PDB file of C-alpha atoms in Angstrom:
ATOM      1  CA  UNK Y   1      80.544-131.635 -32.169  1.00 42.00           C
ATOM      2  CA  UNK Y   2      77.753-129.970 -31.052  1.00 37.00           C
ATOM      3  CA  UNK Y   3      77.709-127.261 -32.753  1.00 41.00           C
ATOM      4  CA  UNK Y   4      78.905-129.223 -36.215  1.00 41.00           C
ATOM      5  CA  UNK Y   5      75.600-131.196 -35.826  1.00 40.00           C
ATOM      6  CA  UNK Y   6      73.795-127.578 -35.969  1.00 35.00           C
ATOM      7  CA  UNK Y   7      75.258-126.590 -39.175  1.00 35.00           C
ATOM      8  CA  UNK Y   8      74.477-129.954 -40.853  1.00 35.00           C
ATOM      9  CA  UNK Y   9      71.133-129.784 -39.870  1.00 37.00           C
ATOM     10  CA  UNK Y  10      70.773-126.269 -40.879  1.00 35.00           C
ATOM     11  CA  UNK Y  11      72.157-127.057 -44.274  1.00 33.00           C
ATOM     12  CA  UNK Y  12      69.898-130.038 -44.712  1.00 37.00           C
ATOM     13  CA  UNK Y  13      67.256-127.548 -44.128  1.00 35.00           C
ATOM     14  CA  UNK Y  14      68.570-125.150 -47.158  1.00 33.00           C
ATOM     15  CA  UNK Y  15      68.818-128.080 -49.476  1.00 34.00           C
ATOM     16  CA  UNK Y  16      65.014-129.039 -48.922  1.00 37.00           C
ATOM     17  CA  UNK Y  17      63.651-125.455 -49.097  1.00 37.00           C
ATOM     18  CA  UNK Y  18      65.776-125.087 -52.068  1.00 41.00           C
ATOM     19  CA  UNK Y  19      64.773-128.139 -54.104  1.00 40.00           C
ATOM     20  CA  UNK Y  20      60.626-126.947 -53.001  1.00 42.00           C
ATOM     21  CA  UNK Y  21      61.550-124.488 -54.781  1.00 45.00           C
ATOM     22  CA  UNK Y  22      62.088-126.282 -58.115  1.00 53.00           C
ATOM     23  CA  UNK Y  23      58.785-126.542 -60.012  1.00 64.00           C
ATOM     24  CA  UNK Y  24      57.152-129.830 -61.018  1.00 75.00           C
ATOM     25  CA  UNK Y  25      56.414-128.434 -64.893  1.00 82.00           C
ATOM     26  CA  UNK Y  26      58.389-126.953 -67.447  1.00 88.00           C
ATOM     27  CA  UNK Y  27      54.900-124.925 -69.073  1.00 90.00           C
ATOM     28  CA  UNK Y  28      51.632-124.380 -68.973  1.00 90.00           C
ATOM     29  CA  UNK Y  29      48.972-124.083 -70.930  1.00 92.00           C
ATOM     30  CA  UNK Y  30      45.410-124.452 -71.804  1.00 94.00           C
ATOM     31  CA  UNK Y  31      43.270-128.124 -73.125  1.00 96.00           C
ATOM     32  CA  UNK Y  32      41.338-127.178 -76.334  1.00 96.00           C
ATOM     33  CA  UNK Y  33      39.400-129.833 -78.451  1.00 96.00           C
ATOM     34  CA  UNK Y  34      38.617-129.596 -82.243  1.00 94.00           C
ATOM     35  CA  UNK Y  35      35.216-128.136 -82.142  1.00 96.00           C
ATOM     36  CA  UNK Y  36      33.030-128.231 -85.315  1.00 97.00           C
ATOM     37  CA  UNK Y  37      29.705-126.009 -85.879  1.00 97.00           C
ATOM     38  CA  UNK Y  38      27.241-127.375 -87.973  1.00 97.00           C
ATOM     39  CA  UNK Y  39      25.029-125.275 -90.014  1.00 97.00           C
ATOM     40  CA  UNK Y  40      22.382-125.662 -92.015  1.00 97.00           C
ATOM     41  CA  UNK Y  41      22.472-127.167 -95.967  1.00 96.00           C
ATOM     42  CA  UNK Y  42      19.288-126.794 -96.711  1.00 94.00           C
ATOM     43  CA  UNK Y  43      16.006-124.077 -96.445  1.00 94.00           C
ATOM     44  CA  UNK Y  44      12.483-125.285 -94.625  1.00 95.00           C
ATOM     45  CA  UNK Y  45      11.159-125.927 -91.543  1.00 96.00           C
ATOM     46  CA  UNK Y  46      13.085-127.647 -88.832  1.00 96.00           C
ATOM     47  CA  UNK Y  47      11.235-130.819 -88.272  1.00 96.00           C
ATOM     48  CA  UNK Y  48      13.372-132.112 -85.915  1.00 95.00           C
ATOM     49  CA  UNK Y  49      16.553-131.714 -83.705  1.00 95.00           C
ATOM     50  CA  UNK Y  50      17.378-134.055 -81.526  1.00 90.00           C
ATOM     51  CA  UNK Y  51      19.796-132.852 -79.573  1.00 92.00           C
ATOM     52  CA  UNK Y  52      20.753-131.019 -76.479  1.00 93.00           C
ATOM     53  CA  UNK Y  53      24.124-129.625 -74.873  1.00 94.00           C
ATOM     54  CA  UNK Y  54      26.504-132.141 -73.648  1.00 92.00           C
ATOM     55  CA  UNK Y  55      24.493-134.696 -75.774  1.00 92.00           C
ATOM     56  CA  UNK Y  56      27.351-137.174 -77.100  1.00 94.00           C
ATOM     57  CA  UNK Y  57      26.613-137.707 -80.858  1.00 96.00           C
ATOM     58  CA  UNK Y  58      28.864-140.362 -83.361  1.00 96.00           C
ATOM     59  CA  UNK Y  59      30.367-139.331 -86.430  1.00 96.00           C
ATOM     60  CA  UNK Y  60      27.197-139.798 -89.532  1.00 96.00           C
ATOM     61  CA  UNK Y  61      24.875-139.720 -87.055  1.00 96.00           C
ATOM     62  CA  UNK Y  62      21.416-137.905 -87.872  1.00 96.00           C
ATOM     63  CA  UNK Y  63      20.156-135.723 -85.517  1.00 96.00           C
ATOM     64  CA  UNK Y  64      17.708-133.362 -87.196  1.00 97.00           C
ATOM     65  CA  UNK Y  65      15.603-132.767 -90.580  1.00 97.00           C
ATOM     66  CA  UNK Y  66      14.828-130.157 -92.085  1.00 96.00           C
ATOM     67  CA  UNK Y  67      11.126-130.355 -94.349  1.00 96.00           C
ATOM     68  CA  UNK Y  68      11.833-131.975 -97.620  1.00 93.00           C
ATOM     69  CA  UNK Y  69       7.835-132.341 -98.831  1.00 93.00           C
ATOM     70  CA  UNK Y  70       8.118-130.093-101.673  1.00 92.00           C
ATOM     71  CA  UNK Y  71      11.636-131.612-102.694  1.00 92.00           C
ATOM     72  CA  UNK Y  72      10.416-134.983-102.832  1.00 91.00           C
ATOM     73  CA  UNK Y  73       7.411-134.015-104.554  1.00 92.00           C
ATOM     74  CA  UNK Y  74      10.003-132.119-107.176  1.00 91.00           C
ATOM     75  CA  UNK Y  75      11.810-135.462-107.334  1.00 90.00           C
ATOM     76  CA  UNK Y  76       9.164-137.704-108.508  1.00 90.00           C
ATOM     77  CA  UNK Y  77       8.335-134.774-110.586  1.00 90.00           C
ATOM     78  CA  UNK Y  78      11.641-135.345-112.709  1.00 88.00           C
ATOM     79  CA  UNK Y  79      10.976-139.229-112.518  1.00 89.00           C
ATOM     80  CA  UNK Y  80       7.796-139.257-113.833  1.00 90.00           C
ATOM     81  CA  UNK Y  81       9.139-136.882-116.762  1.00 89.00           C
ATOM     82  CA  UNK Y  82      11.823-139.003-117.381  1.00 88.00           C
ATOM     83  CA  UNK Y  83       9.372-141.937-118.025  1.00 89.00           C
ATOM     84  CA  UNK Y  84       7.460-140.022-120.130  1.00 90.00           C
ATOM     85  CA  UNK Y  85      10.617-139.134-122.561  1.00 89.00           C
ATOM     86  CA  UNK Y  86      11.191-142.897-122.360  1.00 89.00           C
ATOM     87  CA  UNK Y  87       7.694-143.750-123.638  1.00 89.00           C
ATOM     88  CA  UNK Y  88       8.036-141.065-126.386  1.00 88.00           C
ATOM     89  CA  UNK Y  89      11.764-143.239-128.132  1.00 88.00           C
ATOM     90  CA  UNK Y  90      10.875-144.310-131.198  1.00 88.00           C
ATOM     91  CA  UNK Y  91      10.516-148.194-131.802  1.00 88.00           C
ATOM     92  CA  UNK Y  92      13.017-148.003-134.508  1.00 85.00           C
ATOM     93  CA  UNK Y  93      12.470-151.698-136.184  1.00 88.00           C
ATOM     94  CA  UNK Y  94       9.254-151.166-136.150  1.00 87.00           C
ATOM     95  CA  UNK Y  95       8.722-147.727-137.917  1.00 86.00           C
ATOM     96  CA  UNK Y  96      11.415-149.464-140.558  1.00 87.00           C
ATOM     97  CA  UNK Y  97       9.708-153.074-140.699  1.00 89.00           C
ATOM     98  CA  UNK Y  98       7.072-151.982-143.511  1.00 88.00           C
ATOM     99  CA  UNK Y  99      10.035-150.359-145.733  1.00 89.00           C
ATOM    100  CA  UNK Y 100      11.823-152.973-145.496  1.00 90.00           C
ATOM    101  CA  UNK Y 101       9.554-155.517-146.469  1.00 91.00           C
ATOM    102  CA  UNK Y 102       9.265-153.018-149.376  1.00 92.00           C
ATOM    103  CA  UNK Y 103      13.027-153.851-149.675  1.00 89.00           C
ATOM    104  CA  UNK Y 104      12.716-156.850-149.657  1.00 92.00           C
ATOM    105  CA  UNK Y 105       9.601-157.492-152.233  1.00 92.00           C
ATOM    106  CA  UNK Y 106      11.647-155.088-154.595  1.00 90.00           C
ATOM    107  CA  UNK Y 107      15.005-157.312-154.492  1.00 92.00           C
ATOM    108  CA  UNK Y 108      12.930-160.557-155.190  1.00 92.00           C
ATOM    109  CA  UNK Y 109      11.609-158.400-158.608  1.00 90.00           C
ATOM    110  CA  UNK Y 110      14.885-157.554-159.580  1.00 89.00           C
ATOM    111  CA  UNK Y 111      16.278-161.466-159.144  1.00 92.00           C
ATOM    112  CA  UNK Y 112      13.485-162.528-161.763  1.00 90.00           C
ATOM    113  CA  UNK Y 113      14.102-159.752-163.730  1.00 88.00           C
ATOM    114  CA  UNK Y 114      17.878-160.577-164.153  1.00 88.00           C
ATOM    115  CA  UNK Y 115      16.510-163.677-164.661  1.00 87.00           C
ATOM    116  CA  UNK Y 116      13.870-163.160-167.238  1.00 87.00           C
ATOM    117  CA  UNK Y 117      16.783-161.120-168.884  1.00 84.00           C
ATOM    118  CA  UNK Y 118      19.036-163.795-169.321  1.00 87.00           C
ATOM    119  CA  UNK Y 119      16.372-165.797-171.213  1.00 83.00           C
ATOM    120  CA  UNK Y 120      15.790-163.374-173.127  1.00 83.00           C
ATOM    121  CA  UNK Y 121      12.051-162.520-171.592  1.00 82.00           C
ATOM    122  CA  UNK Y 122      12.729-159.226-170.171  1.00 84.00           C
ATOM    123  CA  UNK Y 123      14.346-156.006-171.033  1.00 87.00           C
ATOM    124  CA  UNK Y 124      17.507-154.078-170.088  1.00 87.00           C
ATOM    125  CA  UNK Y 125      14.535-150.789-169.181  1.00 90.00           C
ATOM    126  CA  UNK Y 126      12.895-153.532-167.140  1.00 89.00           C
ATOM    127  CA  UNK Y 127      16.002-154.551-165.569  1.00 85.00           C
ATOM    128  CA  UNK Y 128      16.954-150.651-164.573  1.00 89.00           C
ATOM    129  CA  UNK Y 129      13.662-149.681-163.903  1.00 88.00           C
ATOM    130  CA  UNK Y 130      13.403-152.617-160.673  1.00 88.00           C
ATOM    131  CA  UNK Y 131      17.283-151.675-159.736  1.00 90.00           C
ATOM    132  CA  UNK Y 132      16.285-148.064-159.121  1.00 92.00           C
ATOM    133  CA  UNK Y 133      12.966-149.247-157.617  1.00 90.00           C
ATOM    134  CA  UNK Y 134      15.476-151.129-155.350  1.00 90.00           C
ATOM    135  CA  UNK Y 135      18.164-148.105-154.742  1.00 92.00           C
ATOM    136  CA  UNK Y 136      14.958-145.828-154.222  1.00 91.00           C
ATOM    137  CA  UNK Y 137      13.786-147.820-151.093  1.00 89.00           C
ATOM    138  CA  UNK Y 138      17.559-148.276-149.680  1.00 91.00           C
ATOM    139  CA  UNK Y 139      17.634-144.616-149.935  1.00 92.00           C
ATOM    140  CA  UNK Y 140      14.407-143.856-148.289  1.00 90.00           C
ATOM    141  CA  UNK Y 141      15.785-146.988-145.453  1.00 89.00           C
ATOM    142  CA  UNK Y 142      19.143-145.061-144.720  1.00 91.00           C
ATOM    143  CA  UNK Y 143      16.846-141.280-144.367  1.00 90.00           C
ATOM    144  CA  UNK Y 144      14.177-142.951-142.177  1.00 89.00           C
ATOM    145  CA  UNK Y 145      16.724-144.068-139.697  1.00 90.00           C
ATOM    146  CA  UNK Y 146      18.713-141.685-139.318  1.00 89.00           C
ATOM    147  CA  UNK Y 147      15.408-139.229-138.575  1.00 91.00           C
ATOM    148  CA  UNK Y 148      14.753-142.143-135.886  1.00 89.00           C
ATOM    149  CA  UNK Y 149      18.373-142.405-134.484  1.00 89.00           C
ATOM    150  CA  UNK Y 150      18.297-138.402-133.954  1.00 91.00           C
ATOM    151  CA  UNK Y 151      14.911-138.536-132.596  1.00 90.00           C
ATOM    152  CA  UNK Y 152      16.214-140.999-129.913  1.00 89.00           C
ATOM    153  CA  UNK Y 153      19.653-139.266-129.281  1.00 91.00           C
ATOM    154  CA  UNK Y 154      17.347-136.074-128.881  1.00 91.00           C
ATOM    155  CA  UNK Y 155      15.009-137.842-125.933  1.00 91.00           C
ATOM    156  CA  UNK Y 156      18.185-139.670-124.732  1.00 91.00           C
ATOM    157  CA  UNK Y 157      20.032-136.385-124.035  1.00 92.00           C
ATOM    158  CA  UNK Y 158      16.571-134.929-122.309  1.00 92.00           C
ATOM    159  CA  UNK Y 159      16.544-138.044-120.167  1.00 91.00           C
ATOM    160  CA  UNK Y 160      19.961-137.692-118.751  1.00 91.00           C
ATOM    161  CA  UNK Y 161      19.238-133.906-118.556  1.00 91.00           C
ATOM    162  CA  UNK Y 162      15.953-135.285-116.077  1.00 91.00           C
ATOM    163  CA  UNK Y 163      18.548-137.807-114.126  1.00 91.00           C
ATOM    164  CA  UNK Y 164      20.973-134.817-113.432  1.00 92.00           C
ATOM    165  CA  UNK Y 165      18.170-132.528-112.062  1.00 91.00           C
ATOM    166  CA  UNK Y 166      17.226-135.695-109.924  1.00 91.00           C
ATOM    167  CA  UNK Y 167      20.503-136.526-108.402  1.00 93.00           C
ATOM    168  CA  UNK Y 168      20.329-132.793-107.365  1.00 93.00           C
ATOM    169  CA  UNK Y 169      17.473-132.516-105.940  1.00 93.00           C
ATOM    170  CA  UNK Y 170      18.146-136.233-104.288  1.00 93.00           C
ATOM    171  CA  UNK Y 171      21.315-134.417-103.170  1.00 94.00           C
ATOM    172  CA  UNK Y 172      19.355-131.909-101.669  1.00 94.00           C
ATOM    173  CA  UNK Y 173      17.204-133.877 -99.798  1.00 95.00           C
ATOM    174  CA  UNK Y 174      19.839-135.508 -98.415  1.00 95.00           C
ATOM    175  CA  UNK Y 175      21.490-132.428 -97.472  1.00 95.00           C
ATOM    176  CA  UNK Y 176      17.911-131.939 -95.158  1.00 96.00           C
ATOM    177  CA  UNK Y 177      19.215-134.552 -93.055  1.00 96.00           C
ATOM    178  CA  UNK Y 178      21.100-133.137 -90.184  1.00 97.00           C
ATOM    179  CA  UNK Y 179      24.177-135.113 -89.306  1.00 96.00           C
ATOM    180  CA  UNK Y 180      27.204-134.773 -87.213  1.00 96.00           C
ATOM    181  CA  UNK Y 181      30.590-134.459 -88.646  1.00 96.00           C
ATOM    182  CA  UNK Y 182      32.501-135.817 -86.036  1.00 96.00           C
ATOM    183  CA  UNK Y 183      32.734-137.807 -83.046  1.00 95.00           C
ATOM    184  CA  UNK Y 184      32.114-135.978 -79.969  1.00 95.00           C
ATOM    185  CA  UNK Y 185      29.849-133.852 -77.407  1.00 95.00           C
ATOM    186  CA  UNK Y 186      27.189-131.130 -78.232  1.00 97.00           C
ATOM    187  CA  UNK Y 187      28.485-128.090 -77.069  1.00 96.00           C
ATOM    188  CA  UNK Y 188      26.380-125.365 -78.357  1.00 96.00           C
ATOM    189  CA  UNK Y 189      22.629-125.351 -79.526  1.00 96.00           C
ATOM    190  CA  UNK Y 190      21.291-122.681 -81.785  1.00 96.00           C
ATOM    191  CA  UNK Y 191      18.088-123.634 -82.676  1.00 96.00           C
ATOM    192  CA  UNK Y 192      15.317-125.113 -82.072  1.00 95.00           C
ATOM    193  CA  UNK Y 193      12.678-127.841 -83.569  1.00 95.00           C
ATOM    194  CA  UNK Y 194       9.995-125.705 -85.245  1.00 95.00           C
ATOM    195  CA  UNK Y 195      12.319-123.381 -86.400  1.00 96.00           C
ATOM    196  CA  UNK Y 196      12.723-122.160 -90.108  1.00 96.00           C
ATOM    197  CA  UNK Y 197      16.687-122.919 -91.067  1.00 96.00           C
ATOM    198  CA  UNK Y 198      18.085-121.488 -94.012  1.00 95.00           C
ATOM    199  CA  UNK Y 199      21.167-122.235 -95.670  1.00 95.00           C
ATOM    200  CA  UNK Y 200      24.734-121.757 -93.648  1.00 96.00           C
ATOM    201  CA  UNK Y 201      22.562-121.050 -90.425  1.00 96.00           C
ATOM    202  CA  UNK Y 202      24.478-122.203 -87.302  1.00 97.00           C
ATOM    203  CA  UNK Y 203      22.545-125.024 -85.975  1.00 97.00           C
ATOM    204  CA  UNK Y 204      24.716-126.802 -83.016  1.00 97.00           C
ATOM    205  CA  UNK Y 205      28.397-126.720 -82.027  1.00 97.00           C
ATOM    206  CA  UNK Y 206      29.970-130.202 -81.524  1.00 97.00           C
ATOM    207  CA  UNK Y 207      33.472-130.760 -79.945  1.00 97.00           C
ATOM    208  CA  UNK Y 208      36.056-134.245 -80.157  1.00 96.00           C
ATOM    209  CA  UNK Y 209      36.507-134.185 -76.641  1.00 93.00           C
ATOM    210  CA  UNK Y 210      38.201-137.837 -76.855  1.00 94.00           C
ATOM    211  CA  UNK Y 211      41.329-136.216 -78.150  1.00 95.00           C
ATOM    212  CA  UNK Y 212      42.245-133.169 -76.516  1.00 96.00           C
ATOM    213  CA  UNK Y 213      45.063-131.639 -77.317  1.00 97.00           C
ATOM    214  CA  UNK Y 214      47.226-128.987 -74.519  1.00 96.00           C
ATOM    215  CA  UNK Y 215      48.258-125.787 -76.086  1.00 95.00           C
ATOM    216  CA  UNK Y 216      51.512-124.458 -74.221  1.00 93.00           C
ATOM    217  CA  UNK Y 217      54.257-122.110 -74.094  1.00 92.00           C
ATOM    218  CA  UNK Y 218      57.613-122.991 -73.795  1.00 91.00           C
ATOM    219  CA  UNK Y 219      61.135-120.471 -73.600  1.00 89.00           C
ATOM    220  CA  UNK Y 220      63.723-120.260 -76.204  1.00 87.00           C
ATOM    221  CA  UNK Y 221      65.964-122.183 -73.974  1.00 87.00           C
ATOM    222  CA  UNK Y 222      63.653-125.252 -73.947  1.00 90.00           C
ATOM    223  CA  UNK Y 223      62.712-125.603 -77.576  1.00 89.00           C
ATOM    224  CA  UNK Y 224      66.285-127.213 -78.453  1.00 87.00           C
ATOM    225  CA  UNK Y 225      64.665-129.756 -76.293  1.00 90.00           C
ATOM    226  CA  UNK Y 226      61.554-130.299 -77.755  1.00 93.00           C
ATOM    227  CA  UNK Y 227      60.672-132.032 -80.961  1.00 94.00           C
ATOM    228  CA  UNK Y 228      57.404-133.145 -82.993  1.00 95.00           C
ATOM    229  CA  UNK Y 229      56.325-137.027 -81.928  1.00 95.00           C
ATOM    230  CA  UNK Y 230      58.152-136.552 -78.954  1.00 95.00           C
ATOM    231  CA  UNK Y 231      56.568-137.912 -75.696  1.00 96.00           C
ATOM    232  CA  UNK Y 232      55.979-135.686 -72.691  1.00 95.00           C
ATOM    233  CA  UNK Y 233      54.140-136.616 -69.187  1.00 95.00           C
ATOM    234  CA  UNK Y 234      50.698-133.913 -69.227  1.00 95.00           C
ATOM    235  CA  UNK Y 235      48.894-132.925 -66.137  1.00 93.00           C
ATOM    236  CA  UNK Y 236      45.512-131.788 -65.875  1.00 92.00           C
ATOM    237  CA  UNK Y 237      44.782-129.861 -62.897  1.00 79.00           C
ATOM    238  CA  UNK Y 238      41.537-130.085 -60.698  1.00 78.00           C
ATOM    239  CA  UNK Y 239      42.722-127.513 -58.128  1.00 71.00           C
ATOM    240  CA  UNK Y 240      42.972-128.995 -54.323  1.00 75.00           C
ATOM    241  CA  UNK Y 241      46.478-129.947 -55.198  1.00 75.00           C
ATOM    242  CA  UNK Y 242      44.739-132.714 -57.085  1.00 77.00           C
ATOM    243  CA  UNK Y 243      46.005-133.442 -60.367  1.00 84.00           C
ATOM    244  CA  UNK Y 244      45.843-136.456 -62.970  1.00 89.00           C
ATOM    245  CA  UNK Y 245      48.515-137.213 -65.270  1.00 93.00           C
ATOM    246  CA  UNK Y 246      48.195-138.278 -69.003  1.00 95.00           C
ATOM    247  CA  UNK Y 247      51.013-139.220 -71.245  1.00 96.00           C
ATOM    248  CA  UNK Y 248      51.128-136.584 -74.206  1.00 96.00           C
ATOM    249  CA  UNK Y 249      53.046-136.256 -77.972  1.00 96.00           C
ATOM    250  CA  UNK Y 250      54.190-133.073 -79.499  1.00 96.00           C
ATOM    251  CA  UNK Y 251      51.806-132.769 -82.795  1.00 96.00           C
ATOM    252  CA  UNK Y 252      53.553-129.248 -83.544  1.00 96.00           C
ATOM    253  CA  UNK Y 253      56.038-126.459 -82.579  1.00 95.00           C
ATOM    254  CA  UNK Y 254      55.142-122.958 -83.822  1.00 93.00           C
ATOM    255  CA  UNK Y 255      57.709-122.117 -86.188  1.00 91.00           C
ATOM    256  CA  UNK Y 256      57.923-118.060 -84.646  1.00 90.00           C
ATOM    257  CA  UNK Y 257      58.092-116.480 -81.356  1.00 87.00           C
ATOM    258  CA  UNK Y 258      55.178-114.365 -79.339  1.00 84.00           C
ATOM    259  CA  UNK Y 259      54.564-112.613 -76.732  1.00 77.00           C
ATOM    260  CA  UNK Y 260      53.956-114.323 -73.761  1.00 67.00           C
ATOM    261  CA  UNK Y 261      49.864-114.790 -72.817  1.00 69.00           C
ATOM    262  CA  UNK Y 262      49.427-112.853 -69.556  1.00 56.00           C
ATOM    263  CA  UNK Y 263      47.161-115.903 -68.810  1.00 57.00           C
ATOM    264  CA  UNK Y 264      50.489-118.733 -68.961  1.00 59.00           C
ATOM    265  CA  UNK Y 265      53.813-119.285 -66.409  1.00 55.00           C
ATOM    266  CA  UNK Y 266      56.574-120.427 -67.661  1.00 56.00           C
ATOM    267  CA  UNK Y 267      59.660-122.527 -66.357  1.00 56.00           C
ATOM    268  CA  UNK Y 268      61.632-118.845 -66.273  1.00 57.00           C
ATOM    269  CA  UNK Y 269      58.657-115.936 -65.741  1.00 53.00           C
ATOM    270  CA  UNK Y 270      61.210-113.397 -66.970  1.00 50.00           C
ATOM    271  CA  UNK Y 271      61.003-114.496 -70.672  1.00 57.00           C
ATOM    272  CA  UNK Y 272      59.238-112.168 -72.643  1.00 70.00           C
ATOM    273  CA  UNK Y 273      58.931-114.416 -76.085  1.00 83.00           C
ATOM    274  CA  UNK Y 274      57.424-118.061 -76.013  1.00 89.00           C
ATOM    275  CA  UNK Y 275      57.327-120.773 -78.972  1.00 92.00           C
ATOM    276  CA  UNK Y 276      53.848-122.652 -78.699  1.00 93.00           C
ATOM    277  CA  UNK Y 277      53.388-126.210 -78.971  1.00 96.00           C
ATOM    278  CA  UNK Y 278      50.274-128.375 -79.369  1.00 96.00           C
ATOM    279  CA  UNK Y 279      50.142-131.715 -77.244  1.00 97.00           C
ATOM    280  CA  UNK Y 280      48.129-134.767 -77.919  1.00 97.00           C
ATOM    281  CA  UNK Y 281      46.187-136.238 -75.203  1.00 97.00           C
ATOM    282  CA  UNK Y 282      44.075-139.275 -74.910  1.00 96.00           C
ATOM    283  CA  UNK Y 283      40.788-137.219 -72.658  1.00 94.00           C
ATOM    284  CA  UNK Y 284      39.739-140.519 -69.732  1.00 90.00           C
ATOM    285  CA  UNK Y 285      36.411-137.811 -69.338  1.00 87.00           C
ATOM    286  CA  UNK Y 286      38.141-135.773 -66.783  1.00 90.00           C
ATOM    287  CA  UNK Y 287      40.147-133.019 -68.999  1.00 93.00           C
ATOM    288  CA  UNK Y 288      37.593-130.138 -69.918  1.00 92.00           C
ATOM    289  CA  UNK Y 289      37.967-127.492 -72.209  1.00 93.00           C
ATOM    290  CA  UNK Y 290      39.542-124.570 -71.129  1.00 92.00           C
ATOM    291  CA  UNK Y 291      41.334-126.068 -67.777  1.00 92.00           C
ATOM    292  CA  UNK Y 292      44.450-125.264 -67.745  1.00 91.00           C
ATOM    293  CA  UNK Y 293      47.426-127.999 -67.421  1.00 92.00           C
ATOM    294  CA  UNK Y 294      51.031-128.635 -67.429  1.00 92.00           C
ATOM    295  CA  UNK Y 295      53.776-130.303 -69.546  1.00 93.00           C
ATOM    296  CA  UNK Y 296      56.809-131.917 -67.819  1.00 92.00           C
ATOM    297  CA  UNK Y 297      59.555-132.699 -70.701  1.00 87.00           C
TER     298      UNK Y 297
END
């Protein structure tokens, strides 16, 4: 009985190293973040950047400016030109106003003629002679505005040509206005205020560190067990056998095989080929990039 009570306990023993044994992830990998550098849109001095690393900056917000004197001078350069091609239109009723009174005057002459004619007081070459007077003027009426309505669609076009060249300078202007892309944390900072910036000249590096995602390996054997939207339990690890644990979804599954990172376990450390995945996490402030963490399926 004794010695029964040996074995059992012996066996119990066995079963607990054995199940020690098992491991409490089925991969590994690393937390990244989408990270963002911003460069420069426009050319001039930096006049400000208000920012430092780790600085947490909203999506839209401004945090520098580059010099934009000479741009806004250039812009009320093409307003004032503008107003000066709108000053130069022709007033078109009243360039016509004395030729038409002409018109007019001439129409009243032929109406007593045809009158006069009809009682026998006038002449047929009287008659003609104040219709022609008549067609004359018309003609001269149609000629003068259409040398006005060209005139205008002329200063017209040259206006809109001054509007475009504004809107692109205004564009540029507001291109000299430094603003984040995203919502997230200054990682990076490569310049500084007082600085001259040209354009596509890395300014500052900013990461979405409210969404991390964990990018992991898993074996062949465990991607028939994986799919995209699926939910996984994620743990980030602080070292000290201290961990926290996030809940995670599967955002993608590499469609081929690699080798495996010498940097990354897996669930069986003999497999040679790994699939990655990506896995959303919500970041509480404690997941950094670059720590490593786990994924339990």
């Amino acid at each position: 009985m004794k010695h029964q009570s040996i074995t059992l306990a012996a066996l119990a023993v066995f079963i607990a190293a054995c199940g020690s044994n098992e491991k409490e992830y089925d991969a590994t990998g690393i937390f990244e973040a989408t990270e963002v550098t911003v460069s420069a849109e426009g050319t001039g001095r930096l006049m400000v950047l208000n920012l430092t690393e780790g600085t947490a900056v909203k999506v839209g917000q401004q945090v520098g400016l580059i010099d934009t004197v000479q741009l806004q001078l250039k812009a009320k350069q093409m307003g004032v030109s503008k107003e000066v091609l709108a000053n130069q239109r022709p007033n078109v009723q009243a360039q016509i106003a004395a030729l038409q009174q002409q018109i007019n005057k001439a129409l009243i002459e032929q109406r007593r003629t045809e009158a006069l004619l009809k009682d026998g007081a006038a002449t047929s070459k009287q008659l003609d002679d104040a219709q022609n007077a008549v067609a004359v003027l018309q003609k001269q009426l149609q000629g003068q505005l259409s040398l006005l309505q060209n005139s205008t669609r002329s200063l017209n076009s040259q206006m809109s040509a001054a509007d475009i060249q504004r809107y692109e300078v205004l564009d540029q202007l507001e291109k000299c206005r430094i603003k984040s892309p995203i919502t997230g944390t200054v990682l990076e900072k490569y310049a500084e205020q007082g600085e001259f910036a040209t354009i596509g000249r890395p300014l500052f590096k900013v990461a979405d560190t409210r969404n991390m995602t964990l990018r992991a390996y898993i074996t062949s054997t465990q991607l028939a067990k994986v799919r995209v939207g699926q939910r996984v339990k994620v743990f980030a690890d602080y070292g000290n056998n201290t961990q926290h644990t996030y809940q995670g979804l599967v955002t993608w599954i590499s469609p081929k095989a690699e080798f495996t990172p010498k940097s990354i376990l897996t669930n069986d450390e003999r497999a040679d080929q790994v699939y990655a995945v990506k896995v959303s996490v919500k970041n509480n402030g404690y997941i950094k990039i670059g720590m490593y963490g786990e994924m339990k399926l």
